[in-house]
Amino acid sequence: RATDLIGRLGGDEFAVIMPDTPALGALVRGERVEALLQQVPLLVGDTQLTVSAAYGAASYDSTDDVKDVLKR
């Protein structure tokens, strides 16, 4: 969505900020991303690997500090 913001936190960690999205909606989107990643063919030599992801969700409002939200 045009209102979402994606950023790399470091290494293989990313954050997606989705305004006006309940936590359950964010988790559903995380499941969709994980399903898409598992469809990515990845060969290392003769070995086929599967890409996976771990994800979680935290709610926030205008009084929250970004670091606190990321800790949750």
XYZ file of N, CA and C in Angstrom:
216
model
N 0.833 -1.177 0.000
C 0.000 0.000 0.000
C 0.879 1.242 0.000
N 0.376 2.306 -0.533
C 1.142 3.552 -0.635
C 1.487 4.132 0.737
N 0.701 3.817 1.765
C 0.952 4.364 3.099
C 1.959 3.552 3.903
N 2.308 2.361 3.457
C 3.237 1.500 4.191
C 4.672 1.945 3.955
N 5.517 1.713 4.960
C 6.924 2.087 4.882
C 7.757 0.863 5.232
N 8.687 0.524 4.353
C 9.553 -0.639 4.554
C 10.976 -0.144 4.731
N 11.672 -0.689 5.735
C 13.056 -0.288 5.957
C 13.884 -1.443 6.469
N 15.157 -1.401 6.158
C 16.092 -2.423 6.637
C 16.671 -1.954 7.959
N 16.554 -2.794 8.980
C 17.093 -2.471 10.293
C 18.568 -2.819 10.369
N 18.973 -3.832 9.636
C 20.360 -4.281 9.635
C 20.404 -5.765 9.354
N 21.496 -6.219 8.735
C 21.623 -7.639 8.423
C 20.424 -8.114 7.625
N 19.742 -9.119 8.151
C 18.566 -9.647 7.457
C 17.272 -9.253 8.168
N 17.312 -8.151 8.922
C 16.128 -7.689 9.641
C 15.514 -6.480 8.943
N 14.207 -6.562 8.745
C 13.459 -5.486 8.106
C 12.256 -5.146 8.966
N 11.759 -3.941 8.813
C 10.533 -3.525 9.496
C 9.582 -2.950 8.458
N 8.310 -3.211 8.661
C 7.275 -2.648 7.799
C 6.318 -1.893 8.710
N 6.168 -0.612 8.469
C 5.230 0.200 9.233
C 3.964 0.322 8.401
N 2.849 -0.127 8.974
C 1.573 -0.148 8.264
C 0.547 0.653 9.051
N 0.445 1.954 8.779
C -0.525 2.773 9.512
C -1.953 2.257 9.335
N -2.741 2.445 10.372
C -4.159 2.077 10.352
C -4.384 0.608 10.020
N -3.496 -0.245 10.537
C -3.610 -1.689 10.332
C -3.629 -2.369 11.698
N -4.660 -3.127 12.012
C -4.665 -3.856 13.284
C -3.586 -4.939 13.280
N -3.154 -5.354 14.465
C -2.085 -6.349 14.583
C -2.415 -7.621 13.808
N -3.664 -8.079 13.872
C -4.042 -9.292 13.143
C -3.862 -9.102 11.634
N -4.202 -7.936 11.121
C -4.001 -7.647 9.701
C -2.531 -7.673 9.330
N -1.684 -7.171 10.223
C -0.240 -7.190 9.968
C 0.280 -8.623 9.947
N -0.211 -9.456 10.851
C 0.226 -10.855 10.876
C -0.207 -11.595 9.613
N -1.402 -11.307 9.126
C -1.871 -11.930 7.882
C -0.945 -11.536 6.728
N -0.559 -10.282 6.678
C 0.363 -9.849 5.620
C 1.720 -10.521 5.762
N 2.166 -10.720 7.011
C 3.419 -11.443 7.236
C 3.344 -12.866 6.714
N 2.223 -13.520 6.925
C 2.031 -14.880 6.409
C 2.094 -14.891 4.883
N 1.528 -13.874 4.261
C 1.566 -13.792 2.791
C 2.991 -13.630 2.284
N 3.765 -12.777 2.960
C 5.161 -12.574 2.556
C 5.943 -13.871 2.718
N 5.745 -14.559 3.830
C 6.448 -15.826 4.050
C 6.093 -16.837 2.963
N 4.828 -16.928 2.596
C 4.406 -17.864 1.550
C 5.062 -17.510 0.215
N 5.161 -16.226 -0.088
C 5.825 -15.805 -1.329
C 7.307 -16.143 -1.311
N 7.959 -15.931 -0.165
C 9.391 -16.235 -0.063
C 9.669 -17.722 -0.269
N 8.793 -18.571 0.219
C 8.986 -20.010 0.077
C 8.892 -20.466 -1.372
N 8.308 -19.633 -2.239
C 8.191 -19.971 -3.657
C 9.418 -19.535 -4.462
N 10.343 -18.814 -3.831
C 11.530 -18.324 -4.530
C 12.524 -19.476 -4.696
N 12.847 -19.845 -5.948
C 13.827 -20.920 -6.141
C 15.229 -20.414 -5.807
N 15.952 -21.159 -4.985
C 17.297 -20.760 -4.585
C 18.200 -21.987 -4.645
N 19.137 -21.953 -5.567
C 20.086 -23.056 -5.713
C 21.472 -22.607 -5.281
N 22.111 -23.418 -4.451
C 23.504 -23.211 -4.060
C 24.232 -24.478 -4.484
N 24.967 -24.362 -5.582
C 25.567 -25.558 -6.164
C 24.456 -26.470 -6.645
N 24.450 -27.707 -6.137
C 23.398 -28.664 -6.488
C 22.302 -28.746 -5.425
N 22.391 -27.893 -4.424
C 21.449 -27.954 -3.309
C 20.369 -26.889 -3.455
N 19.114 -27.308 -3.400
C 18.017 -26.350 -3.423
C 17.658 -25.979 -1.992
N 17.598 -24.697 -1.729
C 17.272 -24.186 -0.408
C 15.891 -23.535 -0.429
N 15.297 -23.428 0.744
C 14.019 -22.753 0.884
C 14.231 -21.480 1.686
N 13.691 -20.376 1.199
C 13.762 -19.104 1.908
C 12.592 -19.050 2.881
N 12.856 -18.615 4.097
C 11.790 -18.501 5.084
C 11.899 -17.159 5.799
N 10.934 -16.884 6.641
C 10.920 -15.623 7.375
C 10.283 -15.825 8.740
N 10.737 -15.049 9.691
C 10.090 -14.971 10.997
C 9.540 -13.556 11.109
N 8.378 -13.414 11.708
C 7.770 -12.090 11.764
C 6.917 -11.959 13.015
N 6.640 -10.731 13.358
C 5.768 -10.428 14.483
C 5.106 -9.092 14.224
N 4.254 -8.672 15.125
C 3.552 -7.406 14.956
C 3.457 -6.700 16.299
N 3.501 -5.383 16.250
C 3.315 -4.554 17.444
C 2.478 -3.353 17.056
N 1.549 -3.003 17.898
C 0.722 -1.822 17.659
C 1.425 -0.595 18.217
N 1.102 0.558 17.641
C 1.708 1.802 18.113
C 0.738 2.954 17.916
N 1.007 4.038 18.629
C 0.267 5.280 18.392
C 1.252 6.443 18.429
N 0.760 7.641 18.290
C 1.633 8.804 18.149
C 2.467 9.094 19.396
N 2.135 8.494 20.536
C 2.915 8.729 21.758
C 4.063 7.741 21.920
N 4.123 6.717 21.083
C 5.154 5.688 21.199
C 6.474 6.142 20.608
N 7.547 5.707 21.239
C 8.892 5.906 20.716
C 9.195 4.745 19.768
N 9.841 5.031 18.658
C 10.132 4.003 17.646
C 10.909 2.842 18.252
N 11.902 3.115 19.093
C 12.702 2.042 19.691
C 11.843 1.121 20.554
N 10.890 1.700 21.282
C 10.005 0.886 22.119
C 9.119 -0.017 21.268
N 8.619 0.512 20.171
C 7.767 -0.300 19.281
C 8.579 -1.457 18.716
N 9.808 -1.206 18.285
C 10.634 -2.271 17.724
C 10.977 -3.326 18.769
N 11.131 -2.931 20.020
C 11.382 -3.908 21.093
C 10.186 -4.820 21.291
N 8.970 -4.254 21.153
C 7.751 -5.068 21.327
C 7.638 -6.056 20.200
